[in-house]
Amino acid sequence: MGYDDAHSHASAAARDAKKKRGKSSAKLKQCKLDARREQWLSQVKDGKETKAAASPAGGGSNAGSPILASPHPPLPRRRVDTRSRGGAPEEAGATVQEVGSSDLDSPMHSPGSDNSRGGGCTQRNRCSSNGGGPSLSSVSSLWSSSRSVSDAEDDDTGSGPEEENGVLDDWEAVADALSVDDNSHRHQCSGAIVVPAATSDSTPSANAAKRKDPICSNTRAWTPDDMFRPQSLPSISKQASFPANIGNCWVGMGAAQQSVLSLPLSCPICYEDLDPTDSSFLPCPCGFHLCLFCHKRILEADERCPGCRKQYNAVPAGGVKAPAVGIGREMANGVPLRLSRSCSMGPRY
Amino acid sequence: MQASRARLFKEYKEVQREKSADPDIQLICDDSNIFKWTALIKGPSETPFEGGVFQLAFSIPEQYPLLPPQVRFMTKIFHPNVHFKTGEICLDILKNAWSPAWTLQSVCRAIIALMAHPEADSPLNCDSGNLLRSGDIRGYQSMARMYTRLAAMPKKD
């Protein structure tokens, strides 16, 4: 208490002192904010202009443009540049496909290309242009064309999407590298079978590709129409690193009715990690989890569940959730958990 | 006091991490005081506020998140639930319907939703509320659009 008082006095004094400095700095801050706002606004405007500029020019390939404009709001001005440079916007799979098909006769339509999915990053485009598998000479020409596209991209996007997809890129690169081995083995077997059968086929360029660089084709971790390709790899890896209190025996006690996956790992109120006691603590039948500490603070304040906003006390001790509610009550009264624990242990003996 | 600070730090980290998650919201914490935040929100599309960027000032009580943050518009806005002079916002979740599970980010989202769906029956801006209540949608929209142009868009050079 005494410490708090002293502390608050000190902070009040500090605040007074700050106020004098504060006025000038507040002005400065407002200036900064205004600048930021103007910048943002102009970006919004530019974005619109980009859309407008793109719509008459692009024609068929335009399906990608709204998607282009939306996910990466920054740097729209440069985007205008790329467009005027000859309709090669970044990461529009459709457009890359177009470039390819104008350069060479539809190598990109070979089964390997999954550009229509619009993977998005440069590395993917390169991969798939390789994977598209035209003959080696045409690879180089396609390479140069797609190279220029990706150069523009690099200039363009700077740190934006690259940064976001960084993890994903690396991951996929590794996966690709791993799968090269397998595929090359398989291709040495299957290639021999495929080639003679395919000579009668109507798409010689695609077959030529298969014959000449079997390792290049199909070196991707995911097949074109693979539905199982993880969309958001970073989050999956994050989930894998979650604390392992899911298999914990405590879950079985209080929150067994709750599906295990829906258990939050941190208290939604204070954002601290939930320990096993907390995660088995269900004070309200709406199933809203929170830590005991926050629950106590809420009981001292307005006593309403943050999830459903009903009064905690008005919650009836309903059949299924009775033990959990019991815990809540006991905690509120400062009674230790022993009773409920012995209840749940009881049946085992 | 400590709990609110800890939570705000966590929210700050969250905002930094998911900077691009919501392109319509920019949350900026004051450099020296974590209880003061500023938000820039884009006016929702297909409303008179489209194309404008509105500045919100957050003042967060020490009992946060048990008590709601105080939010007001720093940018002038013509909206039935926003006081025209002070920028005060009449929104239930900022008053009695507040839940500690809300975050500053979700408050911003709620305010964007309020901009798109004005509640004319509890007006802070009576002129705006009366226009809506008398069914003069065009009048309301043109007024709101005018103030959006005047206050929330960059000046034409």
Short mmCIF file of C-alpha atoms in Angstrom, two decimals:
data_model
loop_
_atom_site.label_atom_id
_atom_site.label_comp_id
_atom_site.label_asym_id
_atom_site.label_seq_id
_atom_site.Cartn_x
_atom_site.Cartn_y
_atom_site.Cartn_z
CA MET A 1 0.00 0.00 0.00
CA GLY A 2 2.62 2.44 1.15
CA TYR A 3 4.74 1.59 -1.77
CA ASP A 4 1.85 2.09 -4.10
CA ASP A 5 1.14 5.50 -2.65
CA ALA A 6 4.71 6.59 -2.93
CA HIS A 7 4.82 5.21 -6.40
CA SER A 8 1.71 7.06 -7.48
CA HIS A 9 3.01 10.29 -5.99
CA ALA A 10 6.23 9.88 -7.82
CA SER A 11 4.48 9.12 -11.05
CA ALA A 12 2.18 12.10 -10.58
CA ALA A 13 5.19 14.34 -10.10
CA ALA A 14 6.80 12.84 -13.11
CA ARG A 15 3.65 13.44 -15.05
CA ASP A 16 3.62 17.10 -14.12
CA ALA A 17 7.15 17.45 -15.23
CA LYS A 18 6.32 15.67 -18.40
CA LYS A 19 3.37 17.88 -19.15
CA LYS A 20 5.67 20.79 -19.83
CA ARG A 21 7.69 18.81 -22.26
CA GLY A 22 4.59 17.04 -23.38
CA LYS A 23 3.00 19.95 -25.15
CA SER A 24 5.72 20.34 -27.70
CA SER A 25 6.14 16.64 -28.13
CA ALA A 26 2.41 16.19 -28.51
CA LYS A 27 2.47 18.58 -31.42
CA LEU A 28 5.29 16.65 -32.94
CA LYS A 29 3.43 13.42 -32.47
CA GLN A 30 0.34 14.82 -34.11
CA CYS A 31 2.47 15.90 -37.03
CA LYS A 32 3.83 12.40 -37.36
CA LEU A 33 0.38 10.90 -37.16
CA ASP A 34 -0.93 13.30 -39.75
CA ALA A 35 1.91 12.46 -42.06
CA ARG A 36 1.23 8.79 -41.60
CA ARG A 37 -2.41 9.28 -42.29
CA GLU A 38 -1.80 11.29 -45.42
CA GLN A 39 0.58 8.65 -46.64
CA TRP A 40 -1.95 5.97 -46.02
CA LEU A 41 -4.66 7.93 -47.69
CA SER A 42 -2.59 8.55 -50.76
CA GLN A 43 -1.94 4.86 -50.89
CA VAL A 44 -5.64 4.21 -50.84
CA LYS A 45 -6.03 6.65 -53.68
CA ASP A 46 -3.18 5.18 -55.64
CA GLY A 47 -4.60 1.76 -55.16
CA LYS A 48 -7.79 2.92 -56.75
CA GLU A 49 -5.92 4.50 -59.62
CA THR A 50 -4.05 1.30 -60.13
CA LYS A 51 -7.26 -0.59 -60.37
CA ALA A 52 -8.66 1.94 -62.76
CA ALA A 53 -5.54 1.90 -64.88
CA ALA A 54 -5.47 -1.83 -64.96
CA SER A 55 -9.04 -2.42 -65.93
CA PRO A 56 -8.95 -1.18 -69.50
CA ALA A 57 -5.47 -2.55 -70.22
CA GLY A 58 -5.47 -6.02 -68.78
CA GLY A 59 -8.42 -7.57 -70.56
CA GLY A 60 -8.65 -11.24 -69.87
CA SER A 61 -5.90 -11.49 -67.33
CA ASN A 62 -7.58 -8.97 -65.14
CA ALA A 63 -9.17 -11.47 -62.88
CA GLY A 64 -6.12 -11.23 -60.70
CA SER A 65 -6.06 -7.50 -60.22
CA PRO A 66 -8.45 -7.05 -57.31
CA ILE A 67 -6.63 -9.79 -55.48
CA LEU A 68 -3.43 -8.03 -56.29
CA ALA A 69 -4.56 -4.78 -54.90
CA SER A 70 -5.99 -6.04 -51.68
CA PRO A 71 -3.54 -8.28 -49.85
CA HIS A 72 -0.57 -5.95 -49.86
CA PRO A 73 -1.79 -2.43 -49.47
CA PRO A 74 1.62 -0.83 -49.28
CA LEU A 75 3.66 0.16 -52.31
CA PRO A 76 0.91 0.57 -54.81
CA ARG A 77 2.74 3.32 -56.60
CA ARG A 78 5.46 1.07 -57.82
CA ARG A 79 2.88 -1.40 -58.82
CA VAL A 80 1.65 1.10 -61.33
CA ASP A 81 5.12 1.06 -62.80
CA THR A 82 5.16 -2.66 -63.31
CA ARG A 83 1.84 -2.53 -65.00
CA SER A 84 2.95 0.04 -67.47
CA ARG A 85 6.11 -1.93 -68.06
CA GLY A 86 4.11 -4.49 -69.90
CA GLY A 87 1.45 -6.14 -67.86
CA ALA A 88 3.60 -8.33 -65.69
CA PRO A 89 2.32 -7.84 -62.20
CA GLU A 90 3.73 -9.96 -59.49
CA GLU A 91 2.30 -13.22 -58.36
CA ALA A 92 -0.65 -13.27 -60.69
CA GLY A 93 -0.33 -16.80 -61.75
CA ALA A 94 -2.63 -16.23 -64.68
CA THR A 95 -0.46 -13.51 -66.08
CA VAL A 96 2.71 -15.47 -65.70
CA GLN A 97 1.00 -18.18 -67.58
CA GLU A 98 0.15 -15.72 -70.27
CA VAL A 99 3.72 -14.56 -70.57
CA GLY A 100 4.82 -18.11 -70.88
CA SER A 101 2.33 -18.98 -73.53
CA SER A 102 3.16 -15.99 -75.64
CA ASP A 103 6.85 -16.80 -75.54
CA LEU A 104 6.63 -20.47 -76.28
CA ASP A 105 3.84 -22.67 -77.35
CA SER A 106 2.02 -23.53 -74.22
CA PRO A 107 4.65 -25.21 -72.18
CA MET A 108 2.92 -23.96 -69.11
CA HIS A 109 -0.18 -25.95 -69.85
CA SER A 110 1.68 -29.14 -69.29
CA PRO A 111 0.44 -31.04 -66.29
CA GLY A 112 3.17 -29.78 -64.00
CA SER A 113 2.09 -26.17 -63.87
CA ASP A 114 -0.16 -25.17 -61.06
CA ASN A 115 0.07 -21.48 -61.63
CA SER A 116 -3.65 -21.12 -61.67
CA ARG A 117 -3.60 -21.55 -57.96
CA GLY A 118 -1.58 -18.35 -57.77
CA GLY A 119 0.93 -19.48 -55.19
CA GLY A 120 2.26 -16.01 -54.87
CA CYS A 121 5.97 -15.85 -54.21
CA THR A 122 8.82 -15.68 -56.60
CA GLN A 123 10.27 -18.94 -55.60
CA ARG A 124 7.08 -20.73 -56.37
CA ASN A 125 6.89 -19.19 -59.78
CA ARG A 126 10.40 -20.26 -60.55
CA CYS A 127 9.75 -23.71 -59.28
CA SER A 128 6.68 -24.19 -61.30
CA SER A 129 8.17 -22.75 -64.41
CA ASN A 130 10.84 -25.36 -64.05
CA GLY A 131 8.32 -27.92 -63.12
CA GLY A 132 6.25 -27.03 -66.14
CA GLY A 133 8.98 -28.82 -67.92
CA PRO A 134 9.48 -27.57 -71.46
CA SER A 135 12.60 -28.80 -73.24
CA LEU A 136 15.86 -27.45 -71.93
CA SER A 137 16.33 -24.70 -74.47
CA SER A 138 12.87 -23.38 -73.91
CA VAL A 139 13.48 -23.60 -70.22
CA SER A 140 16.18 -21.05 -70.58
CA SER A 141 14.01 -18.68 -72.56
CA LEU A 142 11.17 -19.11 -70.16
CA TRP A 143 13.60 -18.71 -67.37
CA SER A 144 14.73 -15.39 -68.73
CA SER A 145 11.19 -14.20 -69.20
CA SER A 146 10.05 -15.29 -65.81
CA ARG A 147 13.31 -14.02 -64.46
CA SER A 148 12.50 -10.51 -65.58
CA VAL A 149 9.11 -10.83 -64.02
CA SER A 150 10.54 -11.91 -60.77
CA ASP A 151 13.14 -9.18 -60.88
CA ALA A 152 10.37 -6.68 -61.15
CA GLU A 153 8.73 -8.40 -58.28
CA ASP A 154 11.78 -8.18 -56.15
CA ASP A 155 12.04 -4.50 -56.81
CA ASP A 156 8.40 -4.10 -56.20
CA THR A 157 7.49 -5.90 -53.15
CA GLY A 158 10.65 -5.26 -51.26
CA SER A 159 10.10 -6.66 -47.86
CA GLY A 160 6.34 -7.09 -48.03
CA PRO A 161 5.23 -10.54 -49.12
CA GLU A 162 8.75 -11.93 -49.14
CA GLU A 163 8.88 -11.38 -45.45
CA GLU A 164 5.51 -12.93 -44.91
CA ASN A 165 6.21 -15.94 -46.99
CA GLY A 166 9.74 -16.32 -45.85
CA VAL A 167 9.02 -19.28 -43.67
CA LEU A 168 6.87 -20.89 -46.24
CA ASP A 169 9.45 -20.48 -48.98
CA ASP A 170 12.19 -22.04 -46.99
CA TRP A 171 9.98 -24.83 -45.94
CA GLU A 172 8.91 -25.59 -49.43
CA ALA A 173 12.44 -25.40 -50.70
CA VAL A 174 13.43 -28.02 -48.20
CA ALA A 175 10.44 -30.16 -49.05
CA ASP A 176 11.24 -29.85 -52.73
CA ALA A 177 14.82 -30.79 -52.17
CA LEU A 178 13.73 -33.83 -50.25
CA SER A 179 11.27 -34.91 -52.87
CA VAL A 180 13.76 -34.55 -55.71
CA ASP A 181 15.43 -37.75 -54.67
CA ASP A 182 12.26 -39.75 -54.58
CA ASN A 183 10.96 -38.36 -57.81
CA SER A 184 14.16 -38.87 -59.70
CA HIS A 185 14.18 -42.49 -58.71
CA ARG A 186 10.60 -42.91 -59.65
CA HIS A 187 11.08 -41.13 -62.92
CA GLN A 188 13.91 -43.26 -64.01
CA CYS A 189 11.54 -46.16 -63.78
CA SER A 190 8.36 -44.53 -64.96
CA GLY A 191 9.94 -42.30 -67.58
CA ALA A 192 10.89 -45.29 -69.64
CA ILE A 193 7.34 -46.52 -69.60
CA VAL A 194 5.76 -43.17 -70.20
CA VAL A 195 7.84 -42.05 -73.14
CA PRO A 196 6.98 -44.70 -75.69
CA ALA A 197 3.32 -44.55 -74.79
CA ALA A 198 3.29 -40.83 -75.05
CA THR A 199 4.84 -40.54 -78.50
CA SER A 200 1.44 -41.03 -80.00
CA ASP A 201 0.11 -38.24 -77.85
CA SER A 202 -0.89 -34.90 -79.29
CA THR A 203 1.26 -32.71 -77.04
CA PRO A 204 4.82 -33.37 -78.00
CA SER A 205 6.31 -30.45 -76.17
CA ALA A 206 5.06 -31.68 -72.84
CA ASN A 207 6.38 -35.14 -73.55
CA ALA A 208 9.67 -33.82 -74.71
CA ALA A 209 9.92 -32.13 -71.41
CA LYS A 210 9.30 -35.35 -69.62
CA ARG A 211 11.94 -37.09 -71.60
CA LYS A 212 14.67 -34.53 -71.43
CA ASP A 213 14.66 -33.39 -67.89
CA PRO A 214 12.82 -35.86 -65.80
CA ILE A 215 14.32 -34.50 -62.65
CA CYS A 216 13.11 -31.02 -63.30
CA SER A 217 9.52 -32.00 -63.77
CA ASN A 218 7.51 -32.96 -60.78
CA THR A 219 10.08 -31.77 -58.31
CA ARG A 220 7.60 -29.98 -56.21
CA ALA A 221 6.41 -31.11 -52.87
CA TRP A 222 2.79 -30.72 -53.84
CA THR A 223 1.01 -31.78 -56.94
CA PRO A 224 -0.92 -29.16 -58.92
CA ASP A 225 -4.36 -29.99 -57.63
CA ASP A 226 -3.23 -30.98 -54.20
CA MET A 227 -5.94 -30.07 -51.77
CA PHE A 228 -3.79 -31.05 -48.84
CA ARG A 229 -1.14 -28.47 -49.39
CA PRO A 230 -1.10 -26.50 -46.13
CA GLN A 231 -2.31 -22.99 -46.77
CA SER A 232 -0.80 -21.47 -43.71
CA LEU A 233 2.27 -23.34 -42.80
CA PRO A 234 3.58 -20.96 -40.16
CA SER A 235 0.53 -21.40 -38.02
CA ILE A 236 0.74 -25.15 -38.28
CA SER A 237 4.29 -25.13 -37.08
CA LYS A 238 3.19 -22.87 -34.28
CA GLN A 239 0.52 -25.31 -33.25
CA ALA A 240 3.04 -28.07 -33.20
CA SER A 241 5.09 -26.12 -30.69
CA PHE A 242 2.18 -25.53 -28.36
CA PRO A 243 2.69 -26.57 -24.78
CA ALA A 244 1.70 -30.14 -24.35
CA ASN A 245 -0.98 -29.83 -21.77
CA ILE A 246 -3.48 -31.33 -24.16
CA GLY A 247 -2.64 -34.86 -23.25
CA ASN A 248 -2.69 -33.88 -19.65
CA CYS A 249 -4.74 -35.86 -17.19
CA TRP A 250 -6.22 -32.66 -15.81
CA VAL A 251 -8.18 -32.08 -18.95
CA GLY A 252 -10.19 -35.16 -18.23
CA MET A 253 -11.40 -33.74 -14.97
CA GLY A 254 -13.09 -30.43 -15.42
CA ALA A 255 -13.24 -29.74 -19.10
CA ALA A 256 -13.73 -33.17 -20.55
CA GLN A 257 -16.98 -32.05 -22.10
CA GLN A 258 -15.18 -29.27 -23.91
CA SER A 259 -13.56 -30.42 -27.11
CA VAL A 260 -9.86 -30.64 -26.51
CA LEU A 261 -8.91 -28.52 -29.49
CA SER A 262 -11.01 -25.56 -28.44
CA LEU A 263 -9.07 -25.14 -25.24
CA PRO A 264 -7.39 -21.78 -25.28
CA LEU A 265 -3.77 -21.87 -24.27
CA SER A 266 -3.65 -18.46 -22.73
CA CYS A 267 -6.19 -16.61 -20.67
CA PRO A 268 -8.16 -14.35 -23.00
CA ILE A 269 -8.30 -11.69 -20.33
CA CYS A 270 -4.73 -11.31 -19.14
CA TYR A 271 -3.09 -13.28 -21.98
CA GLU A 272 -1.02 -15.25 -19.50
CA ASP A 273 -0.58 -18.94 -20.16
CA LEU A 274 -3.20 -21.18 -18.64
CA ASP A 275 -1.81 -23.77 -16.30
CA PRO A 276 -3.57 -27.13 -15.99
CA THR A 277 -5.70 -25.95 -13.10
CA ASP A 278 -6.84 -22.96 -15.11
CA SER A 279 -7.58 -24.92 -18.24
CA SER A 280 -9.75 -27.36 -16.34
CA PHE A 281 -11.58 -24.48 -14.70
CA LEU A 282 -14.98 -23.77 -16.22
CA PRO A 283 -16.83 -21.17 -14.19
CA CYS A 284 -19.64 -20.65 -16.68
CA PRO A 285 -21.73 -23.10 -18.71
CA CYS A 286 -21.03 -21.06 -21.83
CA GLY A 287 -17.61 -22.69 -21.78
CA PHE A 288 -15.57 -19.53 -21.55
CA HIS A 289 -12.12 -20.28 -20.17
CA LEU A 290 -10.16 -17.87 -18.09
CA CYS A 291 -7.54 -18.07 -15.42
CA LEU A 292 -8.45 -18.21 -11.74
CA PHE A 293 -6.79 -14.89 -11.12
CA CYS A 294 -8.91 -13.05 -13.67
CA HIS A 295 -12.01 -14.87 -12.51
CA LYS A 296 -11.41 -13.62 -9.01
CA ARG A 297 -10.89 -10.09 -10.25
CA ILE A 298 -14.14 -10.26 -12.20
CA LEU A 299 -15.97 -11.58 -9.16
CA GLU A 300 -14.74 -8.54 -7.30
CA ALA A 301 -15.97 -6.26 -10.07
CA ASP A 302 -19.13 -6.79 -12.08
CA GLU A 303 -19.31 -10.59 -11.75
CA ARG A 304 -20.26 -11.18 -15.35
CA CYS A 305 -18.81 -13.87 -17.55
CA PRO A 306 -16.72 -12.24 -20.30
CA GLY A 307 -17.95 -14.80 -22.78
CA CYS A 308 -21.72 -14.57 -22.43
CA ARG A 309 -21.99 -11.53 -20.12
CA LYS A 310 -24.30 -13.34 -17.74
CA GLN A 311 -23.86 -12.99 -14.01
CA TYR A 312 -21.59 -15.68 -12.65
CA ASN A 313 -23.80 -16.11 -9.60
CA ALA A 314 -26.95 -16.42 -11.65
CA VAL A 315 -25.46 -19.43 -13.34
CA PRO A 316 -27.49 -22.42 -12.23
CA ALA A 317 -25.52 -25.43 -11.06
CA GLY A 318 -26.69 -27.46 -14.03
CA GLY A 319 -26.28 -31.21 -14.23
CA VAL A 320 -23.34 -31.92 -16.48
CA LYS A 321 -21.09 -29.07 -15.52
CA ALA A 322 -21.83 -29.29 -11.84
CA PRO A 323 -18.33 -30.13 -10.68
CA ALA A 324 -16.77 -27.28 -12.62
CA VAL A 325 -19.25 -24.79 -11.24
CA GLY A 326 -18.56 -26.19 -7.85
CA ILE A 327 -14.89 -25.42 -8.25
CA GLY A 328 -15.74 -21.90 -9.21
CA ARG A 329 -17.87 -21.36 -6.16
CA GLU A 330 -15.32 -22.82 -3.85
CA MET A 331 -12.59 -20.71 -5.29
CA ALA A 332 -14.72 -17.65 -4.83
CA ASN A 333 -15.14 -18.50 -1.21
CA GLY A 334 -11.51 -19.31 -0.76
CA VAL A 335 -12.12 -23.00 -0.10
CA PRO A 336 -9.41 -25.24 -1.51
CA LEU A 337 -10.05 -27.60 -4.34
CA ARG A 338 -9.74 -30.75 -2.32
CA LEU A 339 -13.38 -31.64 -2.31
CA SER A 340 -13.94 -31.65 -6.03
CA ARG A 341 -10.70 -33.45 -6.61
CA SER A 342 -11.65 -36.22 -4.28
CA CYS A 343 -14.98 -36.44 -6.05
CA SER A 344 -13.40 -37.06 -9.37
CA MET A 345 -10.83 -39.43 -7.99
CA GLY A 346 -13.49 -41.34 -6.14
CA PRO A 347 -14.73 -43.68 -8.84
CA ARG A 348 -11.26 -45.05 -9.46
CA TYR A 349 -11.00 -46.67 -6.07
CA MET B 1 -2.31 -1.70 -12.57
CA GLN B 2 0.26 -4.36 -13.31
CA ALA B 3 -2.31 -6.64 -14.92
CA SER B 4 -3.50 -3.95 -17.29
CA ARG B 5 0.06 -3.08 -18.23
CA ALA B 6 0.92 -6.70 -18.89
CA ARG B 7 -2.14 -7.19 -20.98
CA LEU B 8 -1.48 -4.03 -23.00
CA PHE B 9 2.06 -5.19 -23.65
CA LYS B 10 0.69 -8.45 -24.94
CA GLU B 11 -1.75 -6.61 -27.15
CA TYR B 12 1.05 -4.41 -28.39
CA LYS B 13 3.06 -7.47 -29.36
CA GLU B 14 0.04 -8.96 -31.04
CA VAL B 15 -0.48 -5.79 -33.04
CA GLN B 16 3.16 -5.75 -34.10
CA ARG B 17 3.02 -9.36 -35.12
CA GLU B 18 -0.17 -9.14 -37.13
CA LYS B 19 0.40 -5.76 -38.63
CA SER B 20 -1.03 -6.72 -41.97
CA ALA B 21 -3.81 -8.91 -40.61
CA ASP B 22 -6.47 -6.24 -40.87
CA PRO B 23 -5.71 -3.73 -43.62
CA ASP B 24 -8.41 -1.37 -42.37
CA ILE B 25 -6.94 -0.82 -38.93
CA GLN B 26 -3.65 0.65 -37.79
CA LEU B 27 -3.11 0.64 -34.05
CA ILE B 28 -0.29 2.77 -32.75
CA CYS B 29 0.80 2.89 -29.15
CA ASP B 30 2.06 6.11 -27.68
CA ASP B 31 5.85 6.11 -27.45
CA SER B 32 5.97 6.93 -23.78
CA ASN B 33 2.63 5.84 -22.35
CA ILE B 34 1.15 2.45 -22.98
CA PHE B 35 -2.24 3.65 -21.73
CA LYS B 36 -2.59 5.99 -24.68
CA TRP B 37 -3.18 4.56 -28.10
CA THR B 38 -4.09 5.96 -31.46
CA ALA B 39 -5.88 4.09 -34.17
CA LEU B 40 -6.35 4.92 -37.82
CA ILE B 41 -9.32 3.21 -39.39
CA LYS B 42 -10.54 3.27 -42.94
CA GLY B 43 -14.14 4.11 -43.55
CA PRO B 44 -16.00 0.97 -44.59
CA SER B 45 -16.79 0.60 -48.26
CA GLU B 46 -20.28 1.29 -49.56
CA THR B 47 -20.85 3.84 -46.84
CA PRO B 48 -20.52 7.62 -46.98
CA PHE B 49 -17.28 7.19 -45.06
CA GLU B 50 -15.58 5.22 -47.79
CA GLY B 51 -12.19 6.57 -48.77
CA GLY B 52 -11.71 8.42 -45.52
CA VAL B 53 -9.21 7.66 -42.80
CA PHE B 54 -10.41 8.38 -39.30
CA GLN B 55 -8.26 8.85 -36.27
CA LEU B 56 -9.36 7.43 -32.93
CA ALA B 57 -7.84 8.23 -29.56
CA PHE B 58 -7.81 5.49 -26.95
CA SER B 59 -7.43 6.29 -23.30
CA ILE B 60 -7.15 3.13 -21.29
CA PRO B 61 -8.09 2.98 -17.62
CA GLU B 62 -5.81 1.27 -15.14
CA GLN B 63 -8.48 -1.34 -14.46
CA TYR B 64 -8.39 -2.43 -18.08
CA PRO B 65 -9.54 -4.95 -19.25
CA LEU B 66 -12.19 -5.01 -16.56
CA LEU B 67 -13.20 -1.52 -17.60
CA PRO B 68 -13.55 -0.56 -21.25
CA PRO B 69 -11.11 1.83 -22.93
CA GLN B 70 -12.35 5.33 -23.59
CA VAL B 71 -12.41 5.96 -27.29
CA ARG B 72 -13.24 9.02 -29.25
CA PHE B 73 -12.98 10.21 -32.80
CA MET B 74 -10.27 12.77 -33.38
CA THR B 75 -11.42 13.18 -36.97
CA LYS B 76 -14.70 14.97 -37.47
CA ILE B 77 -17.43 12.62 -38.53
CA PHE B 78 -21.12 13.01 -39.24
CA HIS B 79 -22.65 9.96 -37.65
CA PRO B 80 -25.68 9.63 -35.37
CA ASN B 81 -23.74 7.81 -32.66
CA VAL B 82 -20.71 10.07 -32.58
CA HIS B 83 -20.76 13.45 -30.89
CA PHE B 84 -20.02 15.99 -33.55
CA LYS B 85 -17.93 18.26 -31.33
CA THR B 86 -16.21 15.94 -28.87
CA GLY B 87 -15.99 12.80 -30.94
CA GLU B 88 -17.49 10.75 -28.14
CA ILE B 89 -18.83 7.42 -29.31
CA CYS B 90 -22.11 5.90 -28.17
CA LEU B 91 -21.48 2.20 -28.45
CA ASP B 92 -22.78 -0.38 -26.02
CA ILE B 93 -19.57 -2.36 -25.90
CA LEU B 94 -17.74 0.74 -24.76
CA LYS B 95 -20.25 1.18 -21.96
CA ASN B 96 -22.22 -1.51 -20.16
CA ALA B 97 -21.83 -4.33 -22.65
CA TRP B 98 -18.05 -4.30 -22.38
CA SER B 99 -16.41 -7.64 -21.90
CA PRO B 100 -12.79 -8.11 -20.82
CA ALA B 101 -12.44 -10.54 -23.69
CA TRP B 102 -12.54 -7.64 -26.14
CA THR B 103 -9.29 -6.14 -27.32
CA LEU B 104 -8.34 -2.76 -28.73
CA GLN B 105 -8.31 -4.37 -32.15
CA SER B 106 -11.81 -5.74 -31.72
CA VAL B 107 -13.00 -2.37 -30.47
CA CYS B 108 -11.71 -0.86 -33.70
CA ARG B 109 -13.59 -3.49 -35.63
CA ALA B 110 -16.75 -2.74 -33.68
CA ILE B 111 -16.38 0.96 -34.45
CA ILE B 112 -15.97 0.23 -38.15
CA ALA B 113 -19.13 -1.87 -37.92
CA LEU B 114 -20.90 0.99 -36.17
CA MET B 115 -19.91 3.33 -38.98
CA ALA B 116 -21.54 1.01 -41.46
CA HIS B 117 -24.65 0.48 -39.32
CA PRO B 118 -25.65 3.68 -37.55
CA GLU B 119 -28.11 3.33 -34.71
CA ALA B 120 -30.43 6.29 -35.13
CA ASP B 121 -32.51 5.59 -32.05
CA SER B 122 -29.86 6.59 -29.54
CA PRO B 123 -28.25 9.55 -31.24
CA LEU B 124 -25.43 11.67 -29.92
CA ASN B 125 -25.60 13.71 -33.08
CA CYS B 126 -29.26 14.65 -33.27
CA ASP B 127 -29.10 16.21 -36.72
CA SER B 128 -27.70 13.06 -38.15
CA GLY B 129 -30.10 10.89 -36.18
CA ASN B 130 -33.11 12.93 -37.25
CA LEU B 131 -32.18 12.69 -40.90
CA LEU B 132 -32.05 8.94 -40.60
CA ARG B 133 -35.17 8.66 -38.50
CA SER B 134 -37.18 10.76 -40.91
CA GLY B 135 -36.08 8.43 -43.66
CA ASP B 136 -33.94 10.97 -45.48
CA ILE B 137 -31.19 8.52 -46.34
CA ARG B 138 -29.93 10.64 -49.18
CA GLY B 139 -29.64 13.67 -46.96
CA TYR B 140 -27.75 11.72 -44.34
CA GLN B 141 -25.43 10.19 -46.86
CA SER B 142 -24.59 13.41 -48.60
CA MET B 143 -23.91 15.17 -45.32
CA ALA B 144 -21.76 12.31 -44.09
CA ARG B 145 -19.93 12.17 -47.37
CA MET B 146 -19.29 15.86 -47.32
CA TYR B 147 -17.75 15.73 -43.87
CA THR B 148 -15.73 12.70 -44.85
CA ARG B 149 -14.34 14.69 -47.78
CA LEU B 150 -13.70 17.71 -45.63
CA ALA B 151 -12.15 16.06 -42.61
CA ALA B 152 -11.02 12.55 -43.41
CA MET B 153 -9.47 12.86 -46.83
CA PRO B 154 -6.25 14.58 -47.88
CA LYS B 155 -6.57 18.16 -48.99
CA LYS B 156 -6.58 18.69 -52.70
CA ASP B 157 -3.59 20.72 -53.76
#
